[in-house]
mmCIF file of C-alpha atoms in Angstrom:
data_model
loop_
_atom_site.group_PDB
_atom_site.id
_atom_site.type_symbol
_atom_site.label_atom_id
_atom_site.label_comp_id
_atom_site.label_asym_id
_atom_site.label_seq_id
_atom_site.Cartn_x
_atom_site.Cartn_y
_atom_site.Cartn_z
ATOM 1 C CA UNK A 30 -45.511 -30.716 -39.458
ATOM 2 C CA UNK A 31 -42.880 -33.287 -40.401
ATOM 3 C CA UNK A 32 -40.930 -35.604 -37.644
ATOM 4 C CA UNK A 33 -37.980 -33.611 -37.479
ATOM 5 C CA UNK A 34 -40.119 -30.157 -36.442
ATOM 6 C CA UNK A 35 -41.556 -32.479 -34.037
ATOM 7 C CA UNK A 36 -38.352 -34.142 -32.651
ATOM 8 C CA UNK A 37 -36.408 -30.929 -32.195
ATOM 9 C CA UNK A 38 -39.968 -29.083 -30.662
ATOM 10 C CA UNK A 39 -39.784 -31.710 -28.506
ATOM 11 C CA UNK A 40 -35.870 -31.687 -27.282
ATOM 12 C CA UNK A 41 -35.903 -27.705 -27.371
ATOM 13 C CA UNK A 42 -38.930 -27.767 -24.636
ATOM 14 C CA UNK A 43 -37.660 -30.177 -22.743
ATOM 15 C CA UNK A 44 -34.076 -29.021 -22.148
ATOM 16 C CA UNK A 45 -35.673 -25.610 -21.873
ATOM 17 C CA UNK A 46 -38.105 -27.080 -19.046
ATOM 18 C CA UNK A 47 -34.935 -28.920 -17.806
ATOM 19 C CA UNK A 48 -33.284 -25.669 -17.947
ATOM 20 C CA UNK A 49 -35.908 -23.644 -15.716
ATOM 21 C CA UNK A 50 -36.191 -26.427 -13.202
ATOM 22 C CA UNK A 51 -32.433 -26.060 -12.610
ATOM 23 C CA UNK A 52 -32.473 -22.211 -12.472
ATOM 24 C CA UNK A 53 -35.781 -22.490 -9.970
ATOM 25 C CA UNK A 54 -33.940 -24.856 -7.416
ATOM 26 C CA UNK A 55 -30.537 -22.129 -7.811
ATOM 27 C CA UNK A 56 -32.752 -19.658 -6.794
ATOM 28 C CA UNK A 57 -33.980 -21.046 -3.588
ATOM 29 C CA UNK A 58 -30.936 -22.494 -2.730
ATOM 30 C CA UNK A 59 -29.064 -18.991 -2.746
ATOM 31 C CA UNK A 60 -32.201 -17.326 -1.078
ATOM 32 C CA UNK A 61 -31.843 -19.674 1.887
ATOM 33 C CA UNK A 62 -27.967 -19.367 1.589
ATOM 34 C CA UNK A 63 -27.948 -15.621 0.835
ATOM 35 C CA UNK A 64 -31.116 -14.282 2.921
ATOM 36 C CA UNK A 65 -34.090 -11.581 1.516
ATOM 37 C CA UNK A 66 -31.350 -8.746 2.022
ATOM 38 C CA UNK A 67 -28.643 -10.371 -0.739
ATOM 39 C CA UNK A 68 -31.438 -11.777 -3.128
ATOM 40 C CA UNK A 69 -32.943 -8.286 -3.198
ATOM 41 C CA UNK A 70 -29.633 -6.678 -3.809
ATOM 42 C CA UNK A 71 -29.544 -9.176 -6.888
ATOM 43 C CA UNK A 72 -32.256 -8.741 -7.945
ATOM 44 C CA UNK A 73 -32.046 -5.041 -8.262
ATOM 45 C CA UNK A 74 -29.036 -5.766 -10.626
ATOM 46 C CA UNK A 75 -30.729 -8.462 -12.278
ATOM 47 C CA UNK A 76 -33.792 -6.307 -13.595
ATOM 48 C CA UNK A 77 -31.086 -3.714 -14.815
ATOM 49 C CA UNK A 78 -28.796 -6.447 -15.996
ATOM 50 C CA UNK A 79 -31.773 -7.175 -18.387
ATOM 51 C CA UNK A 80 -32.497 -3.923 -19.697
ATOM 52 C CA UNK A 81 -28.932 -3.418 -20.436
ATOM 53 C CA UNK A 82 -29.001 -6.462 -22.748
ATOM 54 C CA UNK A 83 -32.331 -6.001 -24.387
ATOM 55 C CA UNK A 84 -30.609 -3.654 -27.709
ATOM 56 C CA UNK A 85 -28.695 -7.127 -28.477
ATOM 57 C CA UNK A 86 -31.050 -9.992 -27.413
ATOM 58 C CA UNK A 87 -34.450 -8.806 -28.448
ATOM 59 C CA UNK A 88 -34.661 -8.643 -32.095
ATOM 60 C CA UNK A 89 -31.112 -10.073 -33.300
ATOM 61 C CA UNK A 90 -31.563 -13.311 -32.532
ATOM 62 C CA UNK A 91 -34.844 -13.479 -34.543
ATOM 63 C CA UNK A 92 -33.745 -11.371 -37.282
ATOM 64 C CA UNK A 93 -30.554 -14.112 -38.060
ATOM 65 C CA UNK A 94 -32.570 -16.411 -38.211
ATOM 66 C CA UNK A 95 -34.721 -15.276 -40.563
ATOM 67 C CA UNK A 96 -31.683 -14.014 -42.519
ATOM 68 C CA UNK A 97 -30.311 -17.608 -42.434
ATOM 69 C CA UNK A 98 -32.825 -19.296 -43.579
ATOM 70 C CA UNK A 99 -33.527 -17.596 -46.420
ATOM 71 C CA UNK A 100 -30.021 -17.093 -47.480
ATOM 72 C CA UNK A 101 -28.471 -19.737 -50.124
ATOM 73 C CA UNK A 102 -27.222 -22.522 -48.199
ATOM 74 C CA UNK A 103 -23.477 -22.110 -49.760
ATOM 75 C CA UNK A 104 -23.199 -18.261 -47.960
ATOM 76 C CA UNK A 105 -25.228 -18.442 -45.001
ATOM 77 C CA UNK A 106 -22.548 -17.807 -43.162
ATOM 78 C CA UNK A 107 -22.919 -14.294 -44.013
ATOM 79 C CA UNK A 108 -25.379 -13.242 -41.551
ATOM 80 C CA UNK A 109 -23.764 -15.033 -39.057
ATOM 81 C CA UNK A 110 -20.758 -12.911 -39.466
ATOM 82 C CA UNK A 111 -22.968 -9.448 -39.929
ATOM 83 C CA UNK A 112 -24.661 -9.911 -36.259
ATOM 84 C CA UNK A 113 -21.334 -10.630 -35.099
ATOM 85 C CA UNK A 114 -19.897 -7.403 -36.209
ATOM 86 C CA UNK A 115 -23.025 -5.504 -35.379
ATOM 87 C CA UNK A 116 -22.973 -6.795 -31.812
ATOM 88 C CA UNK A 117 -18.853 -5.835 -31.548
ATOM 89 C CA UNK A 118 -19.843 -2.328 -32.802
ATOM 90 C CA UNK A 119 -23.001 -1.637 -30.403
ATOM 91 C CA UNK A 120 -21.306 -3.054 -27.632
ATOM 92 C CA UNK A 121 -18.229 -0.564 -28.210
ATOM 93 C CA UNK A 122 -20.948 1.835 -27.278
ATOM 94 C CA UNK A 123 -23.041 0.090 -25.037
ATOM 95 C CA UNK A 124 -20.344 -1.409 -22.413
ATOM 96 C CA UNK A 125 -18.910 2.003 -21.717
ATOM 97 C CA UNK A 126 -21.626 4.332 -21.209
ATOM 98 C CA UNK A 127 -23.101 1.345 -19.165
ATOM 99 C CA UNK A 128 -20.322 1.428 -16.929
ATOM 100 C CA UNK A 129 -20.147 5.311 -16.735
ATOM 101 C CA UNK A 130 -23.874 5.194 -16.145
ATOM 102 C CA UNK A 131 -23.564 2.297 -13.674
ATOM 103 C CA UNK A 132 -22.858 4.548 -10.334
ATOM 104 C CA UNK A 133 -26.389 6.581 -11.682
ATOM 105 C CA UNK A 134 -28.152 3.795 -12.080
ATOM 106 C CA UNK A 135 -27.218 1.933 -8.536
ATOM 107 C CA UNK A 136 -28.527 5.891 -7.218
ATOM 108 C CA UNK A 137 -32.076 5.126 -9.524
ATOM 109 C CA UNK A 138 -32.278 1.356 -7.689
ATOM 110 C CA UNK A 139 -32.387 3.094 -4.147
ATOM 111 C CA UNK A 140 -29.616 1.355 -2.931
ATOM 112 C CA UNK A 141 -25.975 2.227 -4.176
ATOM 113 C CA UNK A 142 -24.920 -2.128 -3.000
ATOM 114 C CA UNK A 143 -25.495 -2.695 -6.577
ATOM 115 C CA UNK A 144 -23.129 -1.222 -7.921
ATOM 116 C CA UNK A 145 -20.379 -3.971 -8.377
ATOM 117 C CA UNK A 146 -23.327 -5.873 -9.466
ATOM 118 C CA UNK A 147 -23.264 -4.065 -12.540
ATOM 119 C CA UNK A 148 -20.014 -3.755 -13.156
ATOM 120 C CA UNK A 149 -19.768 -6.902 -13.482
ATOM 121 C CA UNK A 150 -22.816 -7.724 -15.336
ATOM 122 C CA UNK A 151 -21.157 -5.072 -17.970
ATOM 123 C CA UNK A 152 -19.239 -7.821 -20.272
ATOM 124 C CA UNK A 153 -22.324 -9.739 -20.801
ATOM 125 C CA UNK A 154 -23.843 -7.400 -23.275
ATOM 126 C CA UNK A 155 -21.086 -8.489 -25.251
ATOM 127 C CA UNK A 156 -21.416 -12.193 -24.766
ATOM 128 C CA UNK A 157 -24.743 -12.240 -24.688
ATOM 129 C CA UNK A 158 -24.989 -10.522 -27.730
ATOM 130 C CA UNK A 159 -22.496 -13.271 -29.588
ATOM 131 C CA UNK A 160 -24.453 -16.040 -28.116
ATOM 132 C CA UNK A 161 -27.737 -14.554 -29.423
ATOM 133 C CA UNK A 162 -26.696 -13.772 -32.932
ATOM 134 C CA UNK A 163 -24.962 -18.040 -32.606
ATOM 135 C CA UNK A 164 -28.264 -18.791 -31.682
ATOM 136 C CA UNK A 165 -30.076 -16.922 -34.388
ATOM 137 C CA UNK A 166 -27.699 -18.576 -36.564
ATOM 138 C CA UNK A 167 -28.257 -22.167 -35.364
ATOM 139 C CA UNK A 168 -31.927 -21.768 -35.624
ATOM 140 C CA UNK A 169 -32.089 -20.654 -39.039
ATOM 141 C CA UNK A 170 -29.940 -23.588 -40.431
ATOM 142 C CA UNK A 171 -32.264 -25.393 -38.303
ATOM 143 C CA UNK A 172 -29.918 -26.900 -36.164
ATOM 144 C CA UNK A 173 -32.465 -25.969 -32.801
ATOM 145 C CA UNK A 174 -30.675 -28.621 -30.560
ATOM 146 C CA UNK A 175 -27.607 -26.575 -30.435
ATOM 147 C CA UNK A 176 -28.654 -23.623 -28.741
ATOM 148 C CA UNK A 177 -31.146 -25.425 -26.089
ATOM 149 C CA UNK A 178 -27.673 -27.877 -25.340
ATOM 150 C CA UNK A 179 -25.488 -24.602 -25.005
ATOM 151 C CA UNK A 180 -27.911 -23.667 -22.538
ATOM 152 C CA UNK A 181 -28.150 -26.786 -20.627
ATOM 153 C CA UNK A 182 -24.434 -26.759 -20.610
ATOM 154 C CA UNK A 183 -24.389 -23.070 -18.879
ATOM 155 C CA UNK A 184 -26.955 -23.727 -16.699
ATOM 156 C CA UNK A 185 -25.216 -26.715 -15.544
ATOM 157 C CA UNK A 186 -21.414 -24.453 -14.828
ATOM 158 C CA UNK A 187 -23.767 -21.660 -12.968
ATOM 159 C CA UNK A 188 -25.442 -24.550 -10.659
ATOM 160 C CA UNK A 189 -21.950 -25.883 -10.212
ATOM 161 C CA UNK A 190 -20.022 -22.629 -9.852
ATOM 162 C CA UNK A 191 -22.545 -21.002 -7.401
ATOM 163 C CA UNK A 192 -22.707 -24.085 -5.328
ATOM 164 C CA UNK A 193 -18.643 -24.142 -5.097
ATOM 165 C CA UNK A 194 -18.369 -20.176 -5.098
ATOM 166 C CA UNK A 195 -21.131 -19.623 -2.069
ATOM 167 C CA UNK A 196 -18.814 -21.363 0.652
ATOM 168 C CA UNK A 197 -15.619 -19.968 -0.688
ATOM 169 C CA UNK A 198 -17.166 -16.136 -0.868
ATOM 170 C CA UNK A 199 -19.313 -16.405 2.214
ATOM 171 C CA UNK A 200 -17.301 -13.286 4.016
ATOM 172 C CA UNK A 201 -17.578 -10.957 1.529
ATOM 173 C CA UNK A 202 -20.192 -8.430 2.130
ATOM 174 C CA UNK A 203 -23.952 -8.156 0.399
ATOM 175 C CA UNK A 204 -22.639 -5.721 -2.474
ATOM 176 C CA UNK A 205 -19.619 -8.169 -4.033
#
């Protein structure tokens, strides 16, 4: 293994441990903020947030970068712009019948206070999609610190915005 493998194994898992630390302390914070009843109501939504994403996160990501790396240097660019189009076109499907399906889904939870949960979870199939398929992309022309920064970076806003947001939204009830 050369010294640049090495370098950017090493950056990647420690932003990424840098990364979970952050998204451990959020967590307790909002539990003590929130209480068991809101952390279970988004929670719920998290686990179906998940599975909602999985058709666009799972495999794409991977698959780009495979794609990338093989391609010639002077057009890898072109899977880039594939994944893209592939994640406009599945989300064109996926966003909507996860929003019709949303009020059936909230029913399948056992408790109907996630529904604006999911609503507004909906967009991120989209995003998350794009940021895979970047990802994919970043790996494969082996530019690994890009991704694990873009994450620090988000992680960083969420911390922020939640800590700013809580206070402000403290009378709104569990669901929103």
């Amino acid at each position: 293994m050369n010294a640049s493998v090495k370098k950017q194994t090493l950056l990647v898992t420690g932003l990424n441990g840098m990364i979970r630390v952050m998204g451990f302390l959020l967590r307790i914070l909002m539990s003590r903020i929130l209480g068991a009843e809101m952390m279970g109501i988004a929670e719920l939504a998290s686990g179906v947030h998940m599975l909602a994403i999985t058709p666009l996160t799972s495999g794409l990501p991977m698959a780009i970068s495979r794609l990338t790396a093989k391609t010639n240097p002077k057009e890898q660019t072109q899977p880039l712009m594939a994944g893209l189009q592939l994640v406009r076109r599945v989300s064109l499907l996926l966003i909507p019948s996860f929003l019709l399906l949303s009020p059936l889904i909230a029913k399948w939870t056992g408790d109907l206070r996630v529904l604006p949960s999911l609503w507004f979870t909906a967009p991120c199939i989209l995003i998350l999609g794009y940021s895979g398929v970047y990802n994919g992309y970043c790996y494969g022309t082996k530019r690994s610190y890009l991704p694990a920064i873009s994450e620090l970076t988000e992680q960083t806003i969420r911390v922020l915005l939640t800590l700013l947001l809580l206070p402000v939204l403290h009378h709104l009830t569990a669901p929103w």
